[in-house]
Amino acid sequence: ESDEEVSSGDEVFASPDGYAFSGAIWTDVFQLLHRVALADGHASELELSRIRALCRMTGLAAPVWLDEGAPVGHASPHLVALRSNLIAARYGLRHALLLAHADGDYCEAEKLCIRESAEELGVDLDFVCQLENWATGWLQFHANGDSLVRVGG
């Protein structure tokens, strides 16, 4: 198995939220996440742990680069399988946006990486803007819930 393979391309794996994609598409999703994690020059442990959690939830083995600590420059420049499936591309970008916010700072380098990846995948910039707004709201929703649990109502 090469560094860029997660599983065989024909096997189907389900996400925890009901999407089922081939191994080749999941490989690209994880490469996209890797690309975004490295956008600011390093992959934080929080970003890597979120990628590991998605691997566990889908039942996929972690990509080789994840165990190696995701050295800068190792992310694949190609997302061939995602380009052939608009729903999968949008799904991957959704996870990429949540990952980019993981450390609480959606920096310009991450924003540029997301937007360039979306363009490469044929995803409209208007959709990306909608997704960015959704991610901000989703993260605020969870932060409010966490605060409520800690402080009480």
N, CA, C and O atoms as a DFTB+ gen file, in Angstrom:
612 C
 N C O
     1  1       0.849      -1.176       0.000
     2  2       0.000       0.000       0.000
     3  2       0.899       1.246       0.000
     4  3       1.808       1.349       0.823
     5  1       0.655       2.171      -0.899
     6  2       1.470       3.379      -0.996
     7  2       1.044       4.390       0.054
     8  3       0.021       4.213       0.717
     9  1       1.829       5.450       0.205
    10  2       1.523       6.497       1.170
    11  2       0.184       7.152       0.898
    12  3      -0.446       7.668       1.821
    13  1      -0.265       7.145      -0.346
    14  2      -1.471       7.876      -0.690
    15  2      -2.721       7.004      -0.684
    16  3      -3.815       7.502      -0.950
    17  1      -2.586       5.735      -0.392
    18  2      -3.751       4.862      -0.394
    19  2      -4.308       4.698       1.011
    20  3      -3.548       4.541       1.967
    21  1      -5.599       4.732       1.139
    22  2      -6.266       4.428       2.391
    23  2      -6.835       3.017       2.304
    24  3      -6.738       2.247       3.260
    25  1      -7.418       2.680       1.181
    26  2      -8.005       1.363       0.969
    27  2      -8.121       1.135      -0.525
    28  3      -7.762       1.993      -1.331
    29  1      -8.627      -0.038      -0.881
    30  2      -8.816      -0.289      -2.299
    31  2      -9.873       0.653      -2.846
    32  3     -10.799       1.042      -2.133
    33  1      -9.734       1.015      -4.097
    34  2     -10.604       2.020      -4.692
    35  2     -12.048       1.600      -4.845
    36  3     -12.920       2.466      -4.920
    37  1     -12.345       0.306      -4.894
    38  2     -13.706      -0.140      -5.154
    39  2     -14.518      -0.416      -3.901
    40  3     -15.748      -0.420      -3.954
    41  1     -13.859      -0.646      -2.781
    42  2     -14.564      -0.933      -1.546
    43  2     -15.278       0.331      -1.065
    44  3     -14.753       1.436      -1.202
    45  1     -16.482       0.163      -0.498
    46  2     -17.269       1.313      -0.057
    47  2     -17.252       1.389       1.470
    48  3     -17.419       0.384       2.161
    49  1     -17.047       2.606       1.978
    50  2     -17.013       2.854       3.414
    51  2     -18.005       3.964       3.725
    52  3     -18.073       4.955       2.998
    53  1     -18.765       3.810       4.786
    54  2     -19.780       4.799       5.158
    55  2     -19.220       5.784       6.173
    56  3     -18.420       5.424       7.037
    57  1     -19.653       7.025       6.052
    58  2     -19.305       8.038       7.042
    59  2     -20.298       7.935       8.192
    60  3     -21.355       7.321       8.041
    61  1     -19.974       8.527       9.337
    62  2     -20.911       8.470      10.463
    63  2     -22.218       9.210      10.193
    64  3     -23.216       8.973      10.872
    65  1     -22.217      10.102       9.209
    66  2     -23.435      10.846       8.915
    67  2     -24.149      10.352       7.667
    68  3     -24.936      11.083       7.065
    69  1     -23.874       9.101       7.275
    70  2     -24.681       8.448       6.258
    71  2     -24.180       8.486       4.829
    72  3     -24.823       7.912       3.951
    73  1     -23.065       9.135       4.558
    74  2     -22.523       9.134       3.201
    75  2     -21.661       7.898       3.005
    76  3     -20.890       7.524       3.888
    77  1     -21.793       7.268       1.850
    78  2     -20.988       6.094       1.537
    79  2     -20.169       6.391       0.286
    80  3     -20.718       6.691      -0.774
    81  1     -18.856       6.302       0.422
    82  2     -17.958       6.598      -0.682
    83  2     -16.953       5.470      -0.842
    84  3     -16.683       4.712       0.090
    85  1     -16.408       5.380      -2.047
    86  2     -15.386       4.373      -2.319
    87  2     -14.107       4.713      -1.567
    88  3     -13.911       5.842      -1.118
    89  1     -13.248       3.719      -1.443
    90  2     -11.957       3.940      -0.807
    91  2     -11.139       5.005      -1.510
    92  3     -10.416       5.763      -0.864
    93  1     -11.249       5.067      -2.840
    94  2     -10.494       6.071      -3.595
    95  2     -10.944       7.484      -3.227
    96  3     -10.122       8.393      -3.111
    97  1     -12.241       7.661      -3.046
    98  2     -12.743       8.983      -2.653
    99  2     -12.305       9.320      -1.236
   100  3     -11.896      10.449      -0.965
   101  1     -12.388       8.346      -0.327
   102  2     -11.924       8.599       1.041
   103  2     -10.440       8.952       1.052
   104  3     -10.014       9.818       1.816
   105  1      -9.652       8.288       0.211
   106  2      -8.234       8.618       0.121
   107  2      -8.071      10.093      -0.223
   108  3      -7.255      10.788       0.382
   109  1      -8.845      10.568      -1.189
   110  2      -8.782      11.984      -1.569
   111  2      -9.280      12.899      -0.452
   112  3      -8.708      13.967      -0.232
   113  1     -10.337      12.496       0.254
   114  2     -10.827      13.307       1.371
   115  2      -9.712      13.482       2.401
   116  3      -9.477      14.590       2.883
   117  1      -9.034      12.397       2.732
   118  2      -7.958      12.490       3.718
   119  2      -6.774      13.294       3.191
   120  3      -6.108      13.985       3.962
   121  1      -6.503      13.215       1.895
   122  2      -5.445      14.046       1.317
   123  2      -5.829      15.522       1.372
   124  3      -4.983      16.377       1.633
   125  1      -7.102      15.820       1.128
   126  2      -7.580      17.196       1.234
   127  2      -7.418      17.700       2.668
   128  3      -6.949      18.817       2.883
   129  1      -7.803      16.885       3.642
   130  2      -7.644      17.265       5.042
   131  2      -6.178      17.493       5.382
   132  3      -5.836      18.426       6.109
   133  1      -5.330      16.645       4.856
   134  2      -3.891      16.782       5.071
   135  2      -3.396      18.105       4.499
   136  3      -2.638      18.828       5.145
   137  1      -3.825      18.407       3.300
   138  2      -3.446      19.653       2.626
   139  2      -3.852      20.865       3.471
   140  3      -3.065      21.795       3.647
   141  1      -5.072      20.849       3.989
   142  2      -5.564      21.962       4.798
   143  2      -4.823      22.039       6.134
   144  3      -4.496      23.129       6.603
   145  1      -4.561      20.887       6.741
   146  2      -3.829      20.880       8.014
   147  2      -2.444      21.503       7.858
   148  3      -1.935      22.132       8.786
   149  1      -1.840      21.329       6.696
   150  2      -0.493      21.859       6.455
   151  2      -0.486      23.283       5.904
   152  3       0.581      23.873       5.741
   153  1      -1.642      23.832       5.620
   154  2      -1.717      25.135       4.948
   155  2      -1.005      26.241       5.713
   156  3      -0.410      27.133       5.108
   157  1      -1.062      26.189       7.035
   158  2      -0.418      27.234       7.840
   159  2       1.025      26.883       8.199
   160  3       1.637      27.543       9.039
   161  1       1.563      25.849       7.564
   162  2       2.969      25.491       7.765
   163  2       3.204      24.330       8.699
   164  3       4.319      23.814       8.765
   165  1       2.188      23.903       9.423
   166  2       2.327      22.751      10.317
   167  2       0.955      22.142      10.578
   168  3      -0.067      22.822      10.484
   169  1       0.945      20.876      10.902
   170  2      -0.295      20.202      11.280
   171  2      -0.294      20.066      12.795
   172  3       0.565      19.390      13.360
   173  1      -1.250      20.706      13.451
   174  2      -1.306      20.646      14.913
   175  2      -1.772      19.270      15.365
   176  3      -2.387      18.528      14.600
   177  1      -1.479      18.944      16.595
   178  2      -1.923      17.654      17.134
   179  2      -3.444      17.579      17.168
   180  3      -4.014      16.505      16.974
   181  1      -4.109      18.705      17.413
   182  2      -5.571      18.727      17.398
   183  2      -6.102      18.400      16.002
   184  3      -7.053      17.631      15.864
   185  1      -5.488      18.986      14.963
   186  2      -5.898      18.682      13.589
   187  2      -5.676      17.211      13.269
   188  3      -6.543      16.563      12.683
   189  1      -4.525      16.685      13.650
   190  2      -4.234      15.273      13.384
   191  2      -5.178      14.354      14.149
   192  3      -5.591      13.316      13.632
   193  1      -5.520      14.731      15.377
   194  2      -6.437      13.886      16.149
   195  2      -7.841      13.895      15.540
   196  3      -8.542      12.885      15.598
   197  1      -8.255      15.014      14.964
   198  2      -9.563      15.063      14.286
   199  2      -9.568      14.172      13.043
   200  3     -10.568      13.518      12.747
   201  1      -8.452      14.150      12.320
   202  2      -8.358      13.271      11.150
   203  2      -8.391      11.815      11.600
   204  3      -9.070      10.994      10.984
   205  1      -7.664      11.486      12.671
   206  2      -7.686      10.116      13.200
   207  2      -9.098       9.714      13.613
   208  3      -9.517       8.580      13.382
   209  1      -9.834      10.649      14.227
   210  2     -11.207      10.350      14.659
   211  2     -12.095      10.031      13.459
   212  3     -12.917       9.117      13.525
   213  1     -11.939      10.776      12.362
   214  2     -12.729      10.488      11.164
   215  2     -12.352       9.114      10.601
   216  3     -13.217       8.379      10.124
   217  1     -11.075       8.771      10.654
   218  2     -10.651       7.429      10.220
   219  2     -11.361       6.362      11.050
   220  3     -11.894       5.397      10.502
   221  1     -11.367       6.534      12.367
   222  2     -12.033       5.558      13.243
   223  2     -13.523       5.471      12.957
   224  3     -14.085       4.377      12.914
   225  1     -14.171       6.621      12.762
   226  2     -15.623       6.626      12.533
   227  2     -15.998       5.965      11.219
   228  3     -17.082       5.392      11.108
   229  1     -15.125       6.033      10.221
   230  2     -15.427       5.412       8.940
   231  2     -14.951       3.967       8.878
   232  3     -15.331       3.223       7.974
   233  1     -14.114       3.568       9.843
   234  2     -13.566       2.219       9.837
   235  2     -12.377       2.064       8.917
   236  3     -11.969       0.944       8.611
   237  1     -11.817       3.174       8.473
   238  2     -10.660       3.134       7.577
   239  2      -9.364       3.172       8.369
   240  3      -9.284       3.796       9.427
   241  1      -8.366       2.504       7.848
   242  2      -7.036       2.593       8.450
   243  2      -6.499       3.998       8.223
   244  3      -6.746       4.611       7.185
   245  1      -5.772       4.490       9.193
   246  2      -5.176       5.823       9.059
   247  2      -4.148       5.823       7.940
   248  3      -3.386       4.867       7.799
   249  1      -4.118       6.891       7.139
   250  2      -3.094       6.992       6.094
   251  2      -1.693       6.979       6.705
   252  3      -1.507       7.413       7.842
   253  1      -0.725       6.491       5.965
   254  2       0.649       6.386       6.445
   255  2       1.159       7.735       6.926
   256  3       1.803       7.813       7.972
   257  1       0.878       8.808       6.174
   258  2       1.392      10.123       6.554
   259  2       0.887      10.573       7.905
   260  3       1.555      11.365       8.570
   261  1      -0.272      10.096       8.338
   262  2      -0.836      10.504       9.617
   263  2       0.011       9.972      10.766
   264  3       0.235      10.673      11.753
   265  1       0.473       8.761      10.642
   266  2       1.325       8.172      11.672
   267  2       2.726       8.763      11.677
   268  3       3.445       8.678      12.672
   269  1       3.103       9.362      10.556
   270  2       4.432       9.963      10.453
   271  2       4.431      11.416      10.920
   272  3       5.464      12.082      10.846
   273  1       3.300      11.920      11.397
   274  2       3.230      13.284      11.884
   275  2       3.032      14.315      10.805
   276  3       3.238      15.504      11.049
   277  1       2.636      13.898       9.616
   278  2       2.297      14.806       8.521
   279  2       3.371      15.848       8.243
   280  3       3.149      17.039       8.460
   281  1       4.533      15.412       7.764
   282  2       5.572      16.398       7.463
   283  2       5.130      17.372       6.381
   284  3       4.379      17.005       5.477
   285  1       5.588      18.597       6.472
   286  2       5.237      19.626       5.494
   287  2       5.655      19.174       4.107
   288  3       6.735      18.615       3.918
   289  1       4.786      19.424       3.143
   290  2       5.105      19.121       1.757
   291  2       4.761      17.714       1.321
   292  3       5.000      17.353       0.169
   293  1       4.207      16.912       2.211
   294  2       3.919      15.517       1.879
   295  2       2.522      15.329       1.288
   296  3       2.253      14.292       0.681
   297  1       1.640      16.293       1.449
   298  2       0.262      16.140       0.975
   299  2       0.231      15.997      -0.548
   300  3       0.950      16.686      -1.272
   301  1      -0.609      15.101      -1.000
   302  2      -0.740      14.858      -2.435
   303  2      -1.299      16.083      -3.143
   304  3      -2.241      16.705      -2.652
   305  1      -0.728      16.438      -4.294
   306  2      -1.268      17.561      -5.046
   307  2      -2.487      17.173      -5.889
   308  3      -3.090      18.035      -6.527
   309  1      -2.853      15.901      -5.901
   310  2      -3.914      15.425      -6.786
   311  2      -5.110      14.920      -5.990
   312  3      -4.953      14.222      -4.988
   313  1      -6.292      15.273      -6.441
   314  2      -7.540      14.820      -5.830
   315  2      -8.443      14.280      -6.935
   316  3      -9.563      14.755      -7.128
   317  1      -7.946      13.297      -7.645
   318  2      -8.590      12.807      -8.865
   319  2      -9.991      12.260      -8.600
   320  3     -10.930      12.614      -9.312
   321  1     -10.149      11.409      -7.596
   322  2     -11.453      10.788      -7.345
   323  2     -12.494      11.821      -6.903
   324  3     -13.659      11.731      -7.289
   325  1     -12.081      12.786      -6.107
   326  2     -13.039      13.807      -5.661
   327  2     -13.537      14.661      -6.811
   328  3     -14.685      15.106      -6.801
   329  1     -12.691      14.895      -7.799
   330  2     -13.117      15.719      -8.941
   331  2     -14.242      15.058      -9.719
   332  3     -14.977      15.736     -10.437
   333  1     -14.387      13.754      -9.587
   334  2     -15.412      13.043     -10.353
   335  2     -16.733      12.903      -9.592
   336  3     -17.676      12.305     -10.109
   337  1     -16.815      13.444      -8.376
   338  2     -18.021      13.285      -7.559
   339  2     -18.272      14.583      -6.784
   340  3     -17.638      14.823      -5.757
   341  1     -19.189      15.413      -7.271
   342  2     -19.436      16.720      -6.671
   343  2     -19.891      16.614      -5.217
   344  3     -19.462      17.412      -4.384
   345  1     -20.746      15.653      -4.899
   346  2     -21.216      15.490      -3.517
   347  2     -20.041      15.142      -2.608
   348  3     -19.916      15.695      -1.516
   349  1     -19.190      14.236      -3.049
   350  2     -18.014      13.870      -2.251
   351  2     -17.072      15.054      -2.101
   352  3     -16.499      15.256      -1.031
   353  1     -16.906      15.834      -3.155
   354  2     -16.041      17.019      -3.085
   355  2     -16.580      18.005      -2.056
   356  3     -15.821      18.542      -1.249
   357  1     -17.877      18.242      -2.083
   358  2     -18.488      19.150      -1.110
   359  2     -18.353      18.599       0.309
   360  3     -18.081      19.347       1.249
   361  1     -18.544      17.291       0.458
   362  2     -18.400      16.639       1.762
   363  2     -16.968      16.801       2.277
   364  3     -16.753      17.125       3.445
   365  1     -15.998      16.575       1.400
   366  2     -14.601      16.742       1.788
   367  2     -14.295      18.173       2.195
   368  3     -13.583      18.406       3.172
   369  1     -14.830      19.130       1.451
   370  2     -14.611      20.541       1.794
   371  2     -15.273      20.900       3.123
   372  3     -14.745      21.714       3.881
   373  1     -16.414      20.302       3.404
   374  2     -17.068      20.535       4.699
   375  2     -16.154      20.108       5.844
   376  3     -15.958      20.855       6.803
   377  1     -15.599      18.906       5.736
   378  2     -14.681      18.430       6.771
   379  2     -13.400      19.265       6.802
   380  3     -12.840      19.510       7.871
   381  1     -12.945      19.694       5.641
   382  2     -11.741      20.525       5.588
   383  2     -11.959      21.852       6.307
   384  3     -11.068      22.337       7.004
   385  1     -13.138      22.436       6.139
   386  2     -13.437      23.698       6.823
   387  2     -13.510      23.511       8.332
   388  3     -12.999      24.343       9.082
   389  1     -14.125      22.452       8.779
   390  2     -14.172      22.193      10.221
   391  2     -12.764      21.963      10.762
   392  3     -12.433      22.418      11.857
   393  1     -11.945      21.263      10.001
   394  2     -10.565      21.027      10.408
   395  2      -9.788      22.341      10.475
   396  3      -9.013      22.557      11.406
   397  1      -9.992      23.215       9.494
   398  2      -9.289      24.498       9.466
   399  2      -9.644      25.348      10.687
   400  3      -8.839      26.171      11.123
   401  1     -10.830      25.158      11.235
   402  2     -11.262      25.902      12.424
   403  2     -10.867      25.198      13.721
   404  3     -11.095      25.747      14.799
   405  1     -10.286      24.011      13.652
   406  2     -10.041      23.188      14.842
   407  2      -9.234      23.903      15.918
   408  3      -9.492      23.730      17.110
   409  1      -8.265      24.702      15.505
   410  2      -7.422      25.388      16.484
   411  2      -7.968      26.768      16.855
   412  3      -7.303      27.535      17.551
   413  1      -9.176      27.079      16.391
   414  2      -9.793      28.353      16.719
   415  2      -9.360      29.509      15.833
   416  3      -9.771      30.649      16.052
   417  1      -8.536      29.225      14.835
   418  2      -8.031      30.283      13.957
   419  2      -8.113      29.830      12.508
   420  3      -7.310      29.012      12.057
   421  1      -9.077      30.359      11.790
   422  2      -9.223      30.078      10.355
   423  2      -8.389      31.129       9.638
   424  3      -8.898      32.172       9.229
   425  1      -7.100      30.840       9.493
   426  2      -6.152      31.829       8.980
   427  2      -6.258      31.981       7.458
   428  3      -6.889      31.172       6.778
   429  1      -5.634      33.023       6.955
   430  2      -5.679      33.312       5.514
   431  2      -5.101      32.170       4.684
   432  3      -5.616      31.866       3.608
   433  1      -4.043      31.539       5.170
   434  2      -3.440      30.426       4.426
   435  2      -4.425      29.267       4.301
   436  3      -4.512      28.643       3.244
   437  1      -5.171      28.973       5.373
   438  2      -6.173      27.907       5.332
   439  2      -7.325      28.292       4.411
   440  3      -7.817      27.467       3.641
   441  1      -7.749      29.542       4.495
   442  2      -8.835      30.020       3.629
   443  2      -8.420      29.896       2.161
   444  3      -9.200      29.426       1.333
   445  1      -7.211      30.311       1.843
   446  2      -6.714      30.221       0.472
   447  2      -6.638      28.759       0.025
   448  3      -7.009      28.437      -1.103
   449  1      -6.167      27.887       0.889
   450  2      -6.073      26.458       0.570
   451  2      -7.451      25.867       0.281
   452  3      -7.624      25.119      -0.680
   453  1      -8.430      26.209       1.123
   454  2      -9.807      25.719       0.923
   455  2     -10.339      26.216      -0.419
   456  3     -10.904      25.439      -1.189
   457  1     -10.165      27.486      -0.698
   458  2     -10.714      28.065      -1.927
   459  2     -10.008      27.530      -3.169
   460  3     -10.661      27.276      -4.181
   461  1      -8.695      27.356      -3.113
   462  2      -7.975      26.782      -4.254
   463  2      -8.371      25.324      -4.459
   464  3      -8.514      24.872      -5.595
   465  1      -8.547      24.595      -3.372
   466  2      -8.977      23.198      -3.478
   467  2     -10.377      23.112      -4.062
   468  3     -10.655      22.251      -4.896
   469  1     -11.258      24.002      -3.627
   470  2     -12.620      24.024      -4.172
   471  2     -12.591      24.290      -5.671
   472  3     -13.295      23.633      -6.438
   473  1     -11.784      25.244      -6.079
   474  2     -11.676      25.547      -7.513
   475  2     -11.159      24.329      -8.279
   476  3     -11.672      23.997      -9.348
   477  1     -10.145      23.669      -7.728
   478  2      -9.596      22.460      -8.357
   479  2     -10.663      21.367      -8.479
   480  3     -10.677      20.605      -9.446
   481  1     -11.547      21.303      -7.491
   482  2     -12.585      20.263      -7.466
   483  2     -13.830      20.656      -8.246
   484  3     -14.760      19.858      -8.366
   485  1     -13.864      21.872      -8.777
   486  2     -15.018      22.313      -9.540
   487  2     -16.189      22.735      -8.678
   488  3     -17.334      22.718      -9.128
   489  1     -15.905      23.118      -7.429
   490  2     -16.948      23.554      -6.510
   491  2     -17.017      25.076      -6.557
   492  3     -16.001      25.757      -6.426
   493  1     -18.217      25.598      -6.745
   494  2     -18.475      27.025      -6.880
   495  2     -18.063      27.801      -5.621
   496  3     -18.289      27.339      -4.502
   497  1     -17.459      28.980      -5.811
   498  2     -17.028      29.822      -4.698
   499  2     -18.204      30.260      -3.833
   500  3     -18.045      30.400      -2.620
   501  1     -19.377      30.479      -4.417
   502  2     -20.555      30.839      -3.624
   503  2     -20.896      29.732      -2.630
   504  3     -21.267      30.007      -1.488
   505  1     -20.770      28.484      -3.066
   506  2     -21.015      27.365      -2.167
   507  2     -19.990      27.364      -1.041
   508  3     -20.338      27.118       0.114
   509  1     -18.729      27.637      -1.368
   510  2     -17.678      27.676      -0.352
   511  2     -17.994      28.752       0.690
   512  3     -17.827      28.518       1.887
   513  1     -18.447      29.922       0.250
   514  2     -18.825      30.990       1.179
   515  2     -19.974      30.538       2.081
   516  3     -19.961      30.811       3.281
   517  1     -20.957      29.857       1.519
   518  2     -22.067      29.329       2.316
   519  2     -21.544      28.313       3.336
   520  3     -21.976      28.298       4.489
   521  1     -20.621      27.477       2.902
   522  2     -20.033      26.466       3.772
   523  2     -19.214      27.116       4.887
   524  3     -19.239      26.651       6.026
   525  1     -18.494      28.182       4.566
   526  2     -17.728      28.907       5.593
   527  2     -18.673      29.475       6.648
   528  3     -18.391      29.387       7.843
   529  1     -19.783      30.054       6.220
   530  2     -20.770      30.579       7.169
   531  2     -21.375      29.461       8.009
   532  3     -21.562      29.614       9.216
   533  1     -21.680      28.333       7.363
   534  2     -22.216      27.185       8.089
   535  2     -21.222      26.707       9.142
   536  3     -21.608      26.453      10.283
   537  1     -19.945      26.582       8.774
   538  2     -18.923      26.090       9.703
   539  2     -18.809      27.008      10.914
   540  3     -18.706      26.536      12.046
   541  1     -18.828      28.301      10.681
   542  2     -18.759      29.260      11.781
   543  2     -19.952      29.075      12.724
   544  3     -19.785      29.047      13.944
   545  1     -21.136      28.950      12.165
   546  2     -22.336      28.736      12.972
   547  2     -22.314      27.408      13.706
   548  3     -22.717      27.338      14.867
   549  1     -21.853      26.361      13.053
   550  2     -21.786      25.030      13.651
   551  2     -20.836      25.036      14.841
   552  3     -21.146      24.486      15.897
   553  1     -19.682      25.660      14.662
   554  2     -18.698      25.721      15.743
   555  2     -19.217      26.549      16.919
   556  3     -18.977      26.201      18.075
   557  1     -19.927      27.644      16.630
   558  2     -20.509      28.462      17.696
   559  2     -21.589      27.689      18.441
   560  3     -21.686      27.768      19.666
   561  1     -22.393      26.949      17.701
   562  2     -23.435      26.113      18.292
   563  2     -22.820      25.129      19.293
   564  3     -23.314      24.984      20.412
   565  1     -21.742      24.457      18.883
   566  2     -21.087      23.489      19.772
   567  2     -20.408      24.167      20.955
   568  3     -20.431      23.643      22.068
   569  1     -19.806      25.325      20.722
   570  2     -19.177      26.057      21.827
   571  2     -20.222      26.486      22.845
   572  3     -19.983      26.405      24.050
   573  1     -21.381      26.944      22.372
   574  2     -22.462      27.329      23.272
   575  2     -22.958      26.127      24.084
   576  3     -23.223      26.245      25.280
   577  1     -23.080      24.977      23.426
   578  2     -23.507      23.763      24.112
   579  2     -22.499      23.321      25.171
   580  3     -22.874      22.918      26.272
   581  1     -21.220      23.401      24.823
   582  2     -20.170      23.051      25.780
   583  2     -20.198      23.986      26.988
   584  3     -20.052      23.555      28.131
   585  1     -20.391      25.277      26.708
   586  2     -20.462      26.265      27.779
   587  2     -21.660      25.991      28.684
   588  3     -21.551      26.077      29.907
   589  1     -22.774      25.668      28.096
   590  2     -23.986      25.375      28.860
   591  2     -23.768      24.173      29.773
   592  3     -24.211      24.184      30.921
   593  1     -23.103      23.153      29.285
   594  2     -22.834      21.965      30.089
   595  2     -21.934      22.319      31.269
   596  3     -22.177      21.876      32.391
   597  1     -20.897      23.115      31.018
   598  2     -19.961      23.468      32.087
   599  2     -20.577      24.410      33.118
   600  3     -20.356      24.236      34.316
   601  1     -21.335      25.393      32.679
   602  2     -21.850      26.432      33.558
   603  2     -23.243      26.104      34.069
   604  3     -23.586      26.430      35.206
   605  1     -24.033      25.471      33.245
   606  2     -25.411      25.174      33.627
   607  2     -26.358      26.226      33.091
   608  3     -25.925      27.289      32.645
   609  1     -27.633      25.942      33.133
   610  2     -28.603      26.857      32.541
   611  2     -29.326      27.590      33.539
   612  3     -30.185      28.407      33.204
